Every structure is written in C-alpha cells, then in structure tokens.
CSV table of C-alpha atoms and ligand atoms in Angstrom, one decimal:
chain,number,residue,atom,x,y,z
A,15,MET,CA,-65.2,135.1,-200.7
A,16,THR,CA,-64.8,135.3,-197.1
A,17,ASP,CA,-61.4,137.1,-196.3
A,18,PRO,CA,-58.8,134.7,-195.7
A,19,ASP,CA,-57.8,136.7,-192.6
A,20,LEU,CA,-61.1,136.5,-190.8
A,21,LEU,CA,-61.4,132.5,-191.3
A,22,ARG,CA,-57.4,132.1,-189.7
A,23,ARG,CA,-58.9,134.6,-187.0
A,24,LEU,CA,-61.4,132.4,-186.1
A,25,ASP,CA,-58.8,129.5,-186.1
A,26,GLU,CA,-56.7,131.3,-183.6
A,27,CYS,CA,-59.5,132.5,-181.2
A,28,GLU,CA,-61.0,129.1,-181.1
A,29,HIS,CA,-57.6,127.9,-180.3
A,30,ALA,CA,-56.9,130.1,-177.3
A,31,MET,CA,-60.3,129.8,-175.8
A,32,ARG,CA,-59.5,125.9,-175.5
A,33,ALA,CA,-59.2,126.5,-171.5
A,34,LEU,CA,-63.1,126.8,-171.5
A,35,GLU,CA,-63.8,123.1,-172.8
A,36,PRO,CA,-61.7,121.0,-171.0
A,37,ASP,CA,-61.7,117.2,-172.6
A,38,ALA,CA,-62.7,114.2,-170.5
A,39,ALA,CA,-59.2,113.7,-169.4
A,40,GLN,CA,-58.7,117.3,-168.5
A,41,ARG,CA,-61.9,117.2,-166.6
A,42,VAL,CA,-60.5,114.6,-164.5
A,43,ALA,CA,-57.3,116.4,-164.0
A,44,LEU,CA,-59.2,119.7,-163.2
A,45,ARG,CA,-61.6,118.0,-160.4
A,46,GLU,CA,-59.0,116.1,-158.4
A,47,PRO,CA,-57.4,119.3,-156.7
A,48,VAL,CA,-61.1,120.5,-155.9
A,49,LEU,CA,-62.1,117.4,-154.6
A,50,GLU,CA,-59.0,116.8,-152.5
A,51,ALA,CA,-59.4,120.4,-151.2
A,52,THR,CA,-62.9,119.8,-150.2
A,53,GLU,CA,-62.3,115.9,-148.6
A,54,ASN,CA,-59.7,117.7,-146.3
A,55,PHE,CA,-61.5,120.5,-144.9
A,56,LEU,CA,-64.3,118.2,-144.0
A,57,GLU,CA,-62.2,116.2,-142.6
A,58,ALA,CA,-60.3,118.5,-140.5
A,59,LEU,CA,-63.8,120.4,-139.4
A,60,PRO,CA,-64.4,118.3,-136.3
A,61,THR,CA,-60.9,119.5,-135.0
A,62,HIS,CA,-60.7,123.0,-136.7
A,63,PRO,CA,-60.9,126.2,-134.3
A,64,ALA,CA,-64.6,127.6,-135.2
A,65,PHE,CA,-62.9,131.0,-135.5
A,66,VAL,CA,-59.8,132.1,-137.2
A,67,ASP,CA,-58.4,136.0,-137.2
A,68,LEU,CA,-57.9,137.5,-140.6
A,69,GLN,CA,-54.4,138.5,-139.6
A,70,THR,CA,-53.2,135.0,-139.5
A,71,CYS,CA,-53.8,134.2,-142.7
A,72,PRO,CA,-52.2,135.2,-146.3
A,73,VAL,CA,-54.5,137.9,-147.9
A,74,LEU,CA,-56.2,137.1,-151.3
A,75,ASP,CA,-54.0,137.6,-154.5
A,76,PRO,CA,-56.8,140.2,-156.0
A,77,ALA,CA,-55.1,139.9,-159.7
A,78,ILE,CA,-57.3,138.5,-162.2
A,79,PRO,CA,-54.3,137.1,-164.9
A,80,GLU,CA,-54.8,137.3,-168.8
A,81,ASN,CA,-53.2,133.8,-168.9
A,82,GLY,CA,-54.4,131.3,-166.4
A,83,ALA,CA,-52.6,129.3,-164.1
A,84,PRO,CA,-52.6,125.6,-163.0
A,85,ILE,CA,-55.5,125.3,-160.8
A,86,LYS,CA,-54.0,123.4,-158.1
A,87,ASP,CA,-52.4,126.8,-157.4
A,88,VAL,CA,-55.7,128.7,-157.5
A,89,VAL,CA,-57.1,126.2,-155.1
A,90,ALA,CA,-54.6,126.3,-152.7
A,91,GLU,CA,-55.0,129.9,-152.6
A,92,PHE,CA,-58.5,129.1,-152.1
A,93,GLN,CA,-58.1,127.5,-148.7
A,94,ARG,CA,-55.3,129.2,-147.0
A,95,ALA,CA,-57.1,133.1,-147.6
A,96,VAL,CA,-60.3,132.2,-148.0
A,97,ALA,CA,-61.9,129.4,-146.5
A,98,LEU,CA,-59.7,129.5,-143.7
A,99,PRO,CA,-60.3,133.1,-142.0
A,100,GLY,CA,-63.3,134.3,-140.3
A,101,SER,CA,-66.0,132.0,-138.7
A,102,HIS,CA,-67.1,128.4,-140.2
A,103,PRO,CA,-70.8,128.4,-140.5
A,104,ALA,CA,-70.0,124.7,-141.5
A,105,SER,CA,-68.6,123.9,-138.7
A,106,GLY,CA,-70.9,122.3,-135.7
A,107,HIS,CA,-68.6,124.2,-133.6
A,108,HIS,CA,-70.4,127.5,-135.1
A,109,MET,CA,-73.3,128.7,-132.2
A,110,GLY,CA,-73.3,132.2,-132.9
A,111,TYR,CA,-75.7,134.2,-135.0
A,112,VAL,CA,-78.1,132.2,-136.7
A,113,PRO,CA,-75.9,129.3,-137.5
A,114,GLY,CA,-75.7,128.0,-141.4
A,115,GLY,CA,-75.0,124.7,-142.8
A,116,GLY,CA,-73.2,123.3,-145.8
A,117,VAL,CA,-74.5,119.7,-146.3
A,118,TYR,CA,-72.7,117.9,-148.8
A,119,LEU,CA,-76.0,116.7,-151.2
A,120,ALA,CA,-76.6,120.3,-151.7
A,121,ALA,CA,-73.1,121.1,-153.0
A,122,LEU,CA,-73.5,117.8,-155.4
A,123,GLY,CA,-76.8,119.4,-156.5
A,124,ASP,CA,-74.4,122.4,-157.1
A,125,TYR,CA,-72.9,120.8,-159.5
A,126,LEU,CA,-75.3,119.1,-161.5
A,127,ALA,CA,-77.3,122.5,-161.4
A,128,ALA,CA,-74.1,124.7,-162.8
A,129,VAL,CA,-72.9,121.4,-165.2
A,130,THR,CA,-76.9,121.4,-167.0
A,131,ASN,CA,-77.5,125.2,-166.8
A,132,LYS,CA,-81.0,124.9,-167.0
A,133,HIS,CA,-82.9,127.6,-167.3
A,134,PRO,CA,-85.5,127.2,-164.5
A,135,GLY,CA,-87.0,131.0,-164.6
A,136,VAL,CA,-89.1,130.1,-167.4
A,137,PHE,CA,-91.7,127.3,-167.7
A,138,TYR,CA,-91.0,127.0,-172.0
A,139,SER,CA,-87.1,126.5,-171.7
A,140,GLY,CA,-86.9,124.9,-168.1
A,141,PRO,CA,-89.9,122.6,-167.9
A,142,GLY,CA,-88.4,120.1,-165.6
A,143,ALA,CA,-86.4,122.9,-163.4
A,144,VAL,CA,-90.0,124.6,-163.0
A,145,ARG,CA,-91.6,121.7,-161.7
A,146,MET,CA,-88.7,120.8,-159.5
A,147,GLU,CA,-89.3,124.6,-158.2
A,148,HIS,CA,-93.0,123.9,-157.9
A,149,ALA,CA,-92.9,120.7,-156.4
A,150,LEU,CA,-90.4,122.2,-153.6
A,151,VAL,CA,-92.3,125.2,-153.1
A,152,ARG,CA,-96.0,122.8,-152.6
A,153,TRP,CA,-94.1,120.9,-150.1
A,154,MET,CA,-92.7,123.8,-148.0
A,155,ALA,CA,-96.9,125.2,-149.0
A,156,GLY,CA,-97.7,122.0,-147.3
A,157,LEU,CA,-95.7,122.0,-144.0
A,158,VAL,CA,-96.5,125.5,-143.4
A,159,GLY,CA,-100.2,124.5,-144.2
A,160,TYR,CA,-101.2,126.8,-146.9
A,161,PRO,CA,-104.4,125.5,-149.2
A,162,ASP,CA,-104.0,124.7,-152.8
A,163,GLY,CA,-104.1,128.5,-154.7
A,164,ALA,CA,-100.9,129.4,-152.8
A,165,LEU,CA,-97.5,130.3,-154.6
A,166,GLY,CA,-93.6,130.7,-153.9
A,167,ASN,CA,-90.8,131.3,-155.1
A,168,LEU,CA,-86.9,130.2,-154.4
A,169,ALA,CA,-84.8,133.4,-153.8
A,170,SER,CA,-81.7,133.7,-152.8
A,171,GLY,CA,-82.3,134.2,-149.0
A,172,GLY,CA,-84.4,135.6,-145.9
A,173,SER,CA,-84.0,139.0,-147.0
A,174,VAL,CA,-85.2,139.0,-150.9
A,175,ALA,CA,-87.5,136.8,-149.9
A,176,THR,CA,-89.1,139.1,-147.7
A,177,LEU,CA,-88.6,142.1,-150.2
A,178,ALA,CA,-90.9,140.1,-152.2
A,179,ALA,CA,-93.4,139.4,-149.5
A,180,VAL,CA,-93.8,143.2,-148.8
A,181,ALA,CA,-94.1,144.1,-152.3
A,182,THR,CA,-97.0,141.6,-152.9
A,183,ALA,CA,-98.8,143.1,-149.6
A,184,ARG,CA,-98.1,146.5,-150.8
A,185,ASP,CA,-100.3,145.7,-154.2
A,186,ALA,CA,-102.8,143.3,-152.2
A,187,HIS,CA,-103.8,146.0,-150.0
A,188,GLN,CA,-103.7,148.7,-153.4
A,189,LEU,CA,-101.4,150.5,-151.6
A,190,LYS,CA,-100.6,154.0,-153.5
A,191,GLY,CA,-97.8,156.3,-153.0
A,192,ALA,CA,-100.5,159.0,-151.8
A,193,ASP,CA,-101.5,156.5,-148.6
A,194,PHE,CA,-97.9,155.6,-148.0
A,195,ALA,CA,-97.3,158.2,-144.8
A,196,ARG,CA,-100.7,156.8,-143.5
A,197,THR,CA,-99.9,153.3,-144.1
A,198,VAL,CA,-98.9,151.2,-140.6
A,199,VAL,CA,-97.1,148.4,-139.8
A,200,TYR,CA,-97.0,146.7,-136.4
A,201,LEU,CA,-94.1,144.4,-135.5
A,202,THR,CA,-91.9,144.0,-132.4
A,203,SER,CA,-88.5,146.0,-131.7
A,204,GLN,CA,-86.7,142.0,-131.9
A,205,LEU,CA,-88.2,141.7,-135.8
A,206,HIS,CA,-85.5,141.0,-137.4
A,207,HIS,CA,-84.3,144.0,-139.4
A,208,CYS,CA,-85.0,142.8,-142.9
A,209,LEU,CA,-88.5,143.6,-142.8
A,210,GLU,CA,-87.6,147.5,-142.2
A,211,LYS,CA,-85.3,147.0,-145.2
A,212,ALA,CA,-87.9,145.4,-147.6
A,213,LEU,CA,-90.3,148.3,-146.4
A,214,ARG,CA,-88.3,150.7,-147.4
A,215,LEU,CA,-86.6,149.1,-151.0
A,216,ALA,CA,-90.6,148.4,-151.7
A,217,GLY,CA,-90.8,152.3,-151.6
A,218,LEU,CA,-92.5,152.4,-147.8
A,219,GLY,CA,-89.7,154.0,-146.1
A,220,GLU,CA,-92.6,156.8,-144.8
A,221,CYS,CA,-95.0,154.4,-143.4
A,222,VAL,CA,-95.7,154.2,-139.9
A,223,VAL,CA,-94.0,151.5,-138.1
A,224,ARG,CA,-95.6,150.6,-134.8
A,225,ARG,CA,-93.2,148.7,-132.3
A,226,ILE,CA,-95.6,146.8,-130.3
A,227,PRO,CA,-94.3,145.6,-126.1
A,228,MET,CA,-93.4,142.4,-125.5
A,229,ASP,CA,-94.2,140.1,-122.1
A,230,ALA,CA,-91.3,138.7,-120.4
A,231,ASP,CA,-90.7,135.9,-123.1
A,232,TRP,CA,-90.3,138.3,-126.0
A,233,ARG,CA,-93.6,137.8,-127.3
A,234,MET,CA,-95.6,140.7,-129.0
A,235,LEU,CA,-98.4,141.3,-126.4
A,236,LEU,CA,-101.9,141.2,-127.5
A,237,PRO,CA,-103.8,143.9,-125.8
A,238,ALA,CA,-101.1,146.6,-126.8
A,239,LEU,CA,-101.6,145.4,-130.4
A,240,GLU,CA,-105.4,145.9,-130.4
A,241,GLU,CA,-104.8,149.2,-128.6
A,242,GLN,CA,-102.4,150.6,-130.8
A,243,ILE,CA,-104.8,149.3,-134.2
A,244,ALA,CA,-107.6,151.3,-132.2
A,245,ALA,CA,-105.7,154.7,-131.7
A,246,ASP,CA,-104.6,154.7,-135.1
A,247,ARG,CA,-108.0,154.3,-137.2
A,248,ALA,CA,-109.3,156.8,-134.7
A,249,ALA,CA,-106.4,158.9,-135.7
A,250,GLY,CA,-107.6,158.3,-139.6
A,251,LEU,CA,-104.5,156.4,-140.1
A,252,ARG,CA,-104.7,153.0,-142.2
A,253,PRO,CA,-103.2,150.0,-141.0
A,254,TRP,CA,-102.3,147.5,-143.1
A,255,LEU,CA,-99.2,144.7,-142.3
A,256,LEU,CA,-99.2,142.9,-139.0
A,257,VAL,CA,-95.6,141.0,-138.9
A,258,GLY,CA,-95.2,138.2,-136.5
A,259,SER,CA,-91.8,136.2,-135.7
A,260,ALA,CA,-91.8,132.6,-136.0
A,261,GLY,CA,-88.3,132.6,-134.0
A,262,THR,CA,-86.5,135.7,-133.6
A,263,THR,CA,-82.9,136.2,-133.8
A,264,ASP,CA,-81.8,137.0,-130.3
A,265,THR,CA,-84.3,134.7,-128.6
A,266,GLY,CA,-85.9,132.6,-130.9
A,267,ALA,CA,-89.4,133.9,-129.5
A,268,VAL,CA,-92.5,132.7,-131.7
A,269,ASP,CA,-95.2,135.4,-131.5
A,270,PRO,CA,-98.8,134.0,-130.7
A,271,LEU,CA,-99.4,133.4,-134.2
A,272,GLU,CA,-102.7,132.1,-133.7
A,273,ARG,CA,-104.0,134.9,-131.7
A,274,LEU,CA,-102.0,137.6,-134.3
A,275,ALA,CA,-104.4,135.5,-137.2
A,276,GLU,CA,-107.3,136.2,-135.2
A,277,VAL,CA,-106.3,139.5,-135.4
A,278,ALA,CA,-105.2,140.6,-138.9
A,279,GLN,CA,-108.5,138.8,-139.8
A,280,ARG,CA,-110.8,141.1,-137.8
A,281,GLU,CA,-108.9,144.4,-138.6
A,282,ASN,CA,-108.3,143.2,-142.0
A,283,LEU,CA,-104.3,143.4,-141.7
A,284,TRP,CA,-101.7,141.5,-144.1
A,285,PHE,CA,-100.3,139.2,-141.9
A,286,HIS,CA,-96.6,138.1,-142.5
A,287,VAL,CA,-94.5,135.5,-140.6
A,288,ASP,CA,-90.9,135.7,-140.4
A,289,ALA,CA,-90.0,131.9,-140.1
A,290,ALA,CA,-86.8,132.3,-141.8
A,291,TYR,CA,-84.8,131.2,-139.1
A,292,GLY,CA,-87.6,129.1,-136.9
A,293,GLY,CA,-90.0,127.8,-140.0
A,294,PHE,CA,-88.2,124.5,-140.8
A,295,PHE,CA,-89.2,123.1,-136.9
A,296,LEU,CA,-92.5,122.7,-138.5
A,297,LEU,CA,-90.6,119.1,-139.2
A,298,THR,CA,-91.2,118.6,-135.6
A,299,GLY,CA,-93.7,117.9,-133.1
A,300,HIS,CA,-92.7,120.5,-130.6
A,301,GLY,CA,-92.0,122.6,-133.6
A,302,ARG,CA,-96.0,122.3,-135.2
A,303,ALA,CA,-97.4,123.2,-131.8
A,304,ALA,CA,-94.9,126.1,-131.4
A,305,LEU,CA,-95.9,127.7,-134.3
A,306,ARG,CA,-99.0,127.1,-134.5
A,307,GLY,CA,-101.6,129.9,-136.7
A,308,ILE,CA,-98.7,130.1,-139.1
A,309,GLU,CA,-101.0,128.3,-141.4
A,310,ARG,CA,-103.4,131.7,-141.1
A,311,SER,CA,-100.8,133.8,-142.4
A,312,ASP,CA,-101.0,135.4,-145.7
A,313,SER,CA,-97.2,135.3,-146.5
A,314,VAL,CA,-94.4,133.7,-144.9
A,315,VAL,CA,-90.6,133.1,-145.1
A,316,LEU,CA,-88.4,130.4,-144.8
A,317,ASP,CA,-84.6,129.7,-144.9
A,318,PRO,CA,-83.2,126.4,-146.2
A,319,HIS,CA,-79.9,127.7,-146.1
A,320,LYS,CA,-80.6,127.9,-142.0
A,321,GLY,CA,-83.1,125.6,-140.9
A,322,LEU,CA,-82.5,122.9,-143.8
A,323,PHE,CA,-78.9,122.8,-143.3
A,324,LEU,CA,-78.1,124.0,-147.1
A,325,PRO,CA,-75.2,126.1,-148.2
A,326,PHE,CA,-76.0,129.9,-148.1
A,327,GLY,CA,-78.1,131.2,-151.2
A,328,MET,CA,-81.3,130.0,-150.1
A,329,GLY,CA,-84.3,132.0,-148.6
A,330,VAL,CA,-88.2,131.0,-149.9
A,331,VAL,CA,-91.4,133.5,-149.7
A,332,LEU,CA,-95.0,131.8,-149.6
A,333,VAL,CA,-97.9,133.2,-150.4
A,334,ARG,CA,-101.7,131.8,-149.2
A,335,HIS,CA,-102.9,133.8,-152.5
A,336,GLY,CA,-101.3,132.9,-155.4
A,337,GLU,CA,-102.5,135.1,-157.6
A,338,ALA,CA,-101.4,138.5,-155.5
A,339,MET,CA,-97.8,137.3,-155.6
A,340,ARG,CA,-98.6,136.7,-159.4
A,341,SER,CA,-100.1,139.9,-160.0
A,342,THR,CA,-97.0,142.1,-158.2
A,343,HIS,CA,-94.3,140.1,-160.0
A,344,ARG,CA,-95.7,139.4,-163.3
A,345,TYR,CA,-94.0,141.1,-166.2
A,346,PHE,CA,-94.0,140.3,-170.4
A,347,GLY,CA,-91.3,141.4,-173.0
A,348,ASN,CA,-91.9,140.4,-177.2
A,349,TYR,CA,-88.3,138.6,-176.8
A,350,LEU,CA,-90.4,136.4,-174.7
A,351,SER,CA,-93.5,135.3,-177.2
A,352,GLU,CA,-92.9,131.8,-176.9
A,353,ALA,CA,-92.3,131.4,-173.1
A,354,ALA,CA,-95.9,133.5,-172.7
A,355,ARG,CA,-97.5,130.6,-174.3
A,356,SER,CA,-97.0,128.2,-171.2
A,357,GLU,CA,-100.1,127.5,-169.1
A,358,GLU,CA,-98.1,126.8,-166.0
A,359,VAL,CA,-96.8,129.4,-163.7
A,360,SER,CA,-92.9,130.1,-163.9
A,361,PRO,CA,-90.9,131.4,-161.1
A,362,ALA,CA,-90.3,134.2,-162.6
A,363,ASP,CA,-93.8,135.6,-162.4
A,364,VAL,CA,-93.4,135.4,-159.0
A,365,SER,CA,-90.3,137.1,-158.1
A,366,PRO,CA,-87.8,139.9,-159.1
A,367,GLU,CA,-85.5,137.6,-161.0
A,368,LEU,CA,-85.5,136.0,-164.2
A,369,SER,CA,-82.5,134.5,-165.5
A,370,ARG,CA,-80.9,133.2,-162.1
A,371,HIS,CA,-79.4,130.2,-160.5
A,372,PHE,CA,-81.0,126.6,-160.6
A,373,ARG,CA,-81.3,126.3,-156.7
A,374,ALA,CA,-83.4,123.9,-156.5
A,375,VAL,CA,-81.4,121.2,-157.4
A,376,ARG,CA,-79.5,121.6,-154.0
A,377,LEU,CA,-82.6,121.3,-152.1
A,378,TRP,CA,-83.9,118.5,-153.9
A,379,LEU,CA,-80.9,116.3,-154.0
A,380,ALA,CA,-80.4,116.8,-150.3
A,381,LEU,CA,-84.2,115.7,-149.7
A,382,LYS,CA,-84.9,113.2,-152.4
A,383,VAL,CA,-81.2,111.2,-150.9
A,384,ALA,CA,-81.0,111.6,-147.7
A,385,GLY,CA,-84.6,111.5,-147.1
A,386,VAL,CA,-86.9,114.2,-144.7
A,387,GLY,CA,-86.5,111.7,-141.7
A,388,ALA,CA,-82.8,113.0,-141.4
A,389,PHE,CA,-83.6,116.6,-141.2
A,390,ARG,CA,-86.1,116.3,-139.1
A,391,ALA,CA,-83.9,114.1,-136.9
A,392,ALA,CA,-81.6,117.2,-136.9
A,393,LEU,CA,-83.8,119.3,-136.4
A,394,GLU,CA,-85.5,117.8,-133.3
A,395,GLU,CA,-81.9,117.2,-132.0
A,396,LYS,CA,-81.1,121.2,-132.4
A,397,LEU,CA,-84.2,121.3,-129.9
A,398,LEU,CA,-83.4,118.9,-127.3
A,399,LEU,CA,-79.7,120.6,-127.4
A,400,ALA,CA,-81.0,123.9,-126.3
A,401,ARG,CA,-82.8,122.4,-123.6
A,402,TYR,CA,-80.1,120.9,-122.5
A,403,ALA,CA,-77.2,123.6,-122.4
A,404,HIS,CA,-79.9,125.7,-120.9
A,405,GLY,CA,-80.0,123.3,-117.6
A,406,ARG,CA,-76.5,123.1,-118.0
A,407,LEU,CA,-75.7,126.3,-118.4
A,408,ALA,CA,-77.9,127.5,-115.3
A,409,GLU,CA,-76.1,124.5,-113.2
A,410,LEU,CA,-72.6,126.0,-114.2
A,411,GLY,CA,-74.3,129.5,-112.4
A,412,PHE,CA,-75.0,131.5,-115.3
A,413,GLU,CA,-77.7,133.7,-115.2
A,414,VAL,CA,-79.8,132.0,-118.5
A,415,GLY,CA,-82.9,133.5,-119.8
A,416,ARG,CA,-86.2,131.6,-120.1
A,417,GLU,CA,-86.4,127.7,-121.0
A,418,PRO,CA,-85.5,128.5,-125.2
A,419,GLN,CA,-88.6,128.9,-127.4
A,420,LEU,CA,-86.4,126.8,-129.9
A,421,SER,CA,-83.0,126.3,-130.1
A,422,ILE,CA,-81.4,129.4,-129.0
A,423,VAL,CA,-80.1,129.7,-125.5
A,424,THR,CA,-79.7,133.3,-123.6
A,425,TYR,CA,-77.5,133.7,-121.0
A,426,ARG,CA,-75.1,136.1,-119.1
A,427,TRP,CA,-72.3,136.0,-116.7
A,428,VAL,CA,-73.1,138.0,-113.0
A,429,PRO,CA,-69.7,138.2,-111.4
A,430,SER,CA,-70.5,137.4,-107.6
A,431,ALA,CA,-68.1,139.8,-106.1
A,432,GLY,CA,-66.9,143.0,-107.8
A,433,LEU,CA,-69.7,144.7,-109.0
A,434,PRO,CA,-70.8,148.4,-107.7
A,435,ASP,CA,-73.5,148.9,-106.0
A,436,GLU,CA,-75.0,152.2,-108.0
A,437,PRO,CA,-77.4,150.7,-110.7
A,438,ASP,CA,-75.6,151.9,-114.2
A,439,ALA,CA,-72.3,151.3,-112.9
A,440,ARG,CA,-73.4,148.1,-112.4
A,441,LEU,CA,-74.9,147.4,-115.1
A,442,ALA,CA,-71.5,148.8,-117.3
A,443,ALA,CA,-69.4,146.4,-115.7
A,444,MET,CA,-71.8,143.5,-115.7
A,445,ASN,CA,-71.8,144.5,-119.8
A,446,ALA,CA,-68.1,144.7,-120.2
A,447,CYS,CA,-67.8,141.4,-118.2
A,448,ASN,CA,-69.5,140.0,-120.7
A,449,GLU,CA,-68.5,141.2,-123.5
A,450,ARG,CA,-64.8,140.4,-122.8
A,451,LEU,CA,-66.0,136.6,-122.0
A,452,VAL,CA,-67.3,136.3,-125.9
A,453,GLU,CA,-64.2,138.0,-126.9
A,454,ALA,CA,-62.1,135.4,-124.4
A,455,VAL,CA,-64.3,132.6,-126.3
A,456,ARG,CA,-63.0,134.3,-129.6
A,457,LYS,CA,-59.5,134.4,-129.2
A,458,ASP,CA,-59.4,130.5,-127.6
A,459,GLY,CA,-61.4,129.7,-131.1
A,460,ARG,CA,-62.6,126.2,-130.5
A,461,ILE,CA,-66.5,127.4,-130.2
A,462,PHE,CA,-67.8,130.5,-132.0
A,463,LEU,CA,-70.8,132.1,-130.4
A,464,SER,CA,-72.0,135.6,-130.5
A,465,SER,CA,-73.9,138.4,-128.1
A,466,THR,CA,-76.6,140.7,-128.2
A,467,LYS,CA,-78.4,143.5,-126.3
A,468,LEU,CA,-81.8,142.8,-124.5
A,469,ASP,CA,-83.4,145.5,-122.4
A,470,GLY,CA,-79.6,147.0,-122.4
A,471,LEU,CA,-77.9,143.7,-121.1
A,472,VAL,CA,-75.3,142.6,-123.0
A,473,THR,CA,-76.5,138.7,-123.3
A,474,LEU,CA,-74.9,136.2,-124.7
A,475,ARG,CA,-76.6,133.1,-127.2
A,476,LEU,CA,-75.8,129.9,-128.0
A,477,ALA,CA,-77.9,129.3,-131.1
A,478,ILE,CA,-77.8,125.8,-132.2
A,479,LEU,CA,-78.6,124.7,-135.9
A,480,ASN,CA,-76.3,123.5,-137.8
A,481,PHE,CA,-76.9,120.3,-138.6
A,482,ARG,CA,-73.2,118.9,-137.7
A,483,THR,CA,-74.1,120.1,-133.8
A,484,HIS,CA,-74.1,117.1,-131.2
A,485,ARG,CA,-74.0,116.6,-127.9
A,486,ARG,CA,-69.7,116.7,-127.6
A,487,MET,CA,-69.8,120.2,-129.1
A,488,VAL,CA,-72.2,122.0,-126.8
A,489,ASP,CA,-70.2,120.1,-123.9
A,490,LEU,CA,-67.1,121.4,-125.5
A,491,ALA,CA,-68.9,124.9,-125.6
A,492,LEU,CA,-69.8,124.6,-121.7
A,493,GLU,CA,-66.3,123.6,-120.9
A,494,VAL,CA,-64.9,126.7,-122.6
A,495,LEU,CA,-67.5,128.9,-120.9
A,496,ALA,CA,-66.5,127.7,-117.6
A,497,ALA,CA,-62.8,127.4,-118.3
A,498,LYS,CA,-63.2,131.4,-119.1
A,499,VAL,CA,-65.9,132.4,-116.3
A,500,GLU,CA,-63.5,130.1,-114.0
A,501,ARG,CA,-60.5,133.2,-114.5
A,502,ALA,CA,-63.2,135.4,-114.0
A,503,GLY,CA,-61.1,138.1,-112.2
A,504,GLU,CA,-59.0,138.1,-115.5
A,505,LEU,CA,-61.6,138.8,-118.0
B,615,PLP,C1,-81.4,135.4,-140.8
B,615,PLP,C2,-82.8,135.8,-140.7
B,615,PLP,C3,-83.3,136.6,-141.5
B,615,PLP,C4,-82.9,137.2,-142.8
B,615,PLP,O1,-82.4,136.4,-143.6
B,615,PLP,P1,-81.5,136.4,-144.6
B,615,PLP,O2,-81.3,134.8,-145.2
B,615,PLP,O3,-79.8,136.2,-143.6
B,615,PLP,O4,-81.4,137.0,-145.4
B,615,PLP,C5,-84.5,137.1,-141.3
B,615,PLP,N1,-85.5,136.8,-140.0
B,615,PLP,C6,-84.6,135.9,-139.4
B,615,PLP,C7,-85.4,135.8,-138.1
B,615,PLP,C8,-83.2,135.7,-139.5
B,615,PLP,O5,-82.7,134.6,-138.7
C-alpha cells in the first residue's frame, strides 16, 4: 500500500514546478518580451555606441531567487546590465581585436536546437544531428581542400579546437613524456597564444618552442626555419610540429603555407595551420590565392564565430588523416553499449566533449537559408573595405603598414612636430600619443578599435570582419580618427 503522504507530496512537487513547463499560451507570453528586447536591440544597433563604459550602466543583481520574477523584469535587467556595457561585437562599428558577428539566422538555429535538445555527440542517439555535423565538417574540409578520410569537429571556439589538434599531433607522432623536453615546435611570435596554451594543456609545456624570424610582412622566413631545423637535428632534438598562420590576429599576415608544407613533408613534421581568423576567406578568389598550400596541412582550425559571422561559440578543427584524430579522442564506457554498435563516426569519437551544445544547427540554418553566396559576398566586401581603409588612412596622413593581406589594416599617428630627437624618447612619445588616440576613440564610443605592439611600436588596427561593417561604418571610423588627430595637441 503506497503511503498517501508520498502521493500527496508528488502532487505538490508537480504543481510547484509548473513554471518549468509553460503551456502554449504562456509560451507566447514568455517569448514576447524576449522578442521585443531583441528587436529593440537590432533596431538600435546601427546608431548605438560601439563601446559603453561599465561605470554608466546598472550593476547586475547577482541574487538567485527561490521564487521567480516576471520575465519582463528579468529581460529588462539583461538589457541594462548585460547587453549594454562594454564593446558590441554584434555592431558594424566594432573593428577591434578580431570582430565577432551574430547573424540572426544563427540565433533561430540555436532556438531550434535548444527546444528539440537532440544529443549531437553520439550517432545512435542523434543520427540526424550527427549527420548534420558531418555534412558541415565535410563542407569545410572541402573548402580547405582535404581529401576524403579527413575528419573534424565543431568545438566551442578556436582555442579548444587547437587543443584537439595539438593532442592529435602529439599522438600521431607517438610522443611520450620522456620525449617532451627534446621535442621542438616551430612558429612565429605573431602566432596566436592559444597554440602555446594548447601545448601546455596537452602536457607538452616542456617542449622547445622556436620562434622563427619574419619578413617585413610578418610572414615566417623559410631559410631561417630550415636552418633552425637542421641545427636542432644536429643537436639531437626531435623536430615535431610546424605551425603556420592563415591570417594573424595583429596584422592578418599569412605565412607562405605552400612552402611550409614542403618543409614539413621533407622533414616529417606535423603541419598545423591556424586559420581561426582567415580561414573562411577561402570562399573568395583572393583568399584562395592567399591561402594556397593550406590543403597540404595535417590539421587546421577555423572559427565560424569570426569568419562566418556566427554568435560566439563555434570553432572547428579539421584533421587530414581522420583516423589520427579518432584514435586520440575515442573512448568507450559500458553505459554506451548500444551507441558503440553504430558504424558511423560520432562527434564524441573526435572531441574532448561527449554531451554538448547542438551547435551545428546555427550554422546549418544560416548556410541553408541565406546560401553560401551571401557569406562569400560579405567576405569579399571585408577584403575590399580593408584596401579602401588602407588607402584612405594614408591620405589622411597616418603612417600605414603594408597593403593588408586580408582584412586587417595597421597604422599609427606620427605627430608632425613636438617629438624629441633622442630615439628612445621619440619612440616613447609616439607610443604615448597613439595610446591616447585609442583612448580618445574609446571615449567617443561611436566606433570600437584596438591597438597592438609591433616591434615595440604601439600600432592601431582596423580589423574589418563583422558582416554589418560596410563602407559607411569605415567612413565613420576614418572621420572619428581624423577628428581626434586634428586636435592632436590634446592627445
Ligand atoms: C581568435 C583567434 C584564435 C582563438 O580562437 P578563439 O575562438 O577566440 O578561442 C586563434 N587564432 C587566431 C588567429 C584568432 O584570431
């Protein structure tokens, strides 16, 4: 005989959790404030500041309540305390760092994925979901030029994708702990830091890292690489990994990938390419030519949350010999007995993750509905805008870097008078002037840009990658910069 108290308590619990399962009418009422907030956000975006000082915004209430509040209030707080402060990667006025995106179709894809909550990690459980991921991976592998047999994975971002590539490269070359201290990695100082972070996380923090000198365009110098490899072999070290950039973060520089591939092949190195920023320019003619040789790499990382304008949360790793990736990541548990019978490769077999966000839908929906042509046009526009900005900055009297290889333009302001003659003091004064220029632009808020240091010189960057950045946004950036340097005395 079941205890009546237990039955009563079951009814009480079911009643008390009703907020977790709104009915159809309640769902409409719940979505309305969310849709209204996103509509307001998108309508305001073109005229909204690209950077908002945190101090001017309300602080997020960190309290987690026992009893819920009206969704209108919770969404309103999100708008004021979360959506508002800081930079706005969704804005076409954001030209700092490497810009993000936020195509609307991807948001709808996330909504579909979250409501249906298919498990995309294991074929047995989410066969359609896994096939969708495979289709996207195959499309990207085709873009890179990898043969059949390549595998890949949709990770959360470029850094995590890089970790999967490094772990695969480690195992493919059968490196063991005892080898690590004499194992050598070749890269340039312009390579993104996520590679060295991945080395450390993969247990390879002890390995020898050689920073190969670069030419005037920030591209790895081949003779220097070859000499270093020869010297390392002579010293009894074990050359292992060569990393090229298909677009560096600072300047958008592309290493001579074709020639790096030749060296890697001859020297039996694993050749990895960081294409997190630049990879999707492969959709354009200019990009295909600039990235020639990428198809000969062993692994590559691309970031759809940069180059395909998705909201943050997707980086992709591709490995030419898929089996290497699989043998590094594959595991089995008794609780997965049914799943193990499937013939298909499951994302969990090629990823550190098992259960995870069904992130494929955001990309799939965007590509299927908008078509690849729309992305191709947007990427070509970014390349052209960078050339346009480069020319215009020079006209405005800025000292510009070389013609942009992709969509990042570097420049700095050199005051015509008032600089000291002594070289160190002159450099310090010029750097201080450019730092004040960035700060003045940030305070202005209409556009967002960032700076870096190249050879000790503070250098400003226009990184043009947001799909919402068009010529009028670049013109506004130029107008703001020109106005600030006109009053250079105040900088
Ligand atoms: C952004 C970026 C990364 C890191 O990717 P995340 O997605 O931010 O983790 C690596 N390399 C380059 C060139 C990048 O621009």
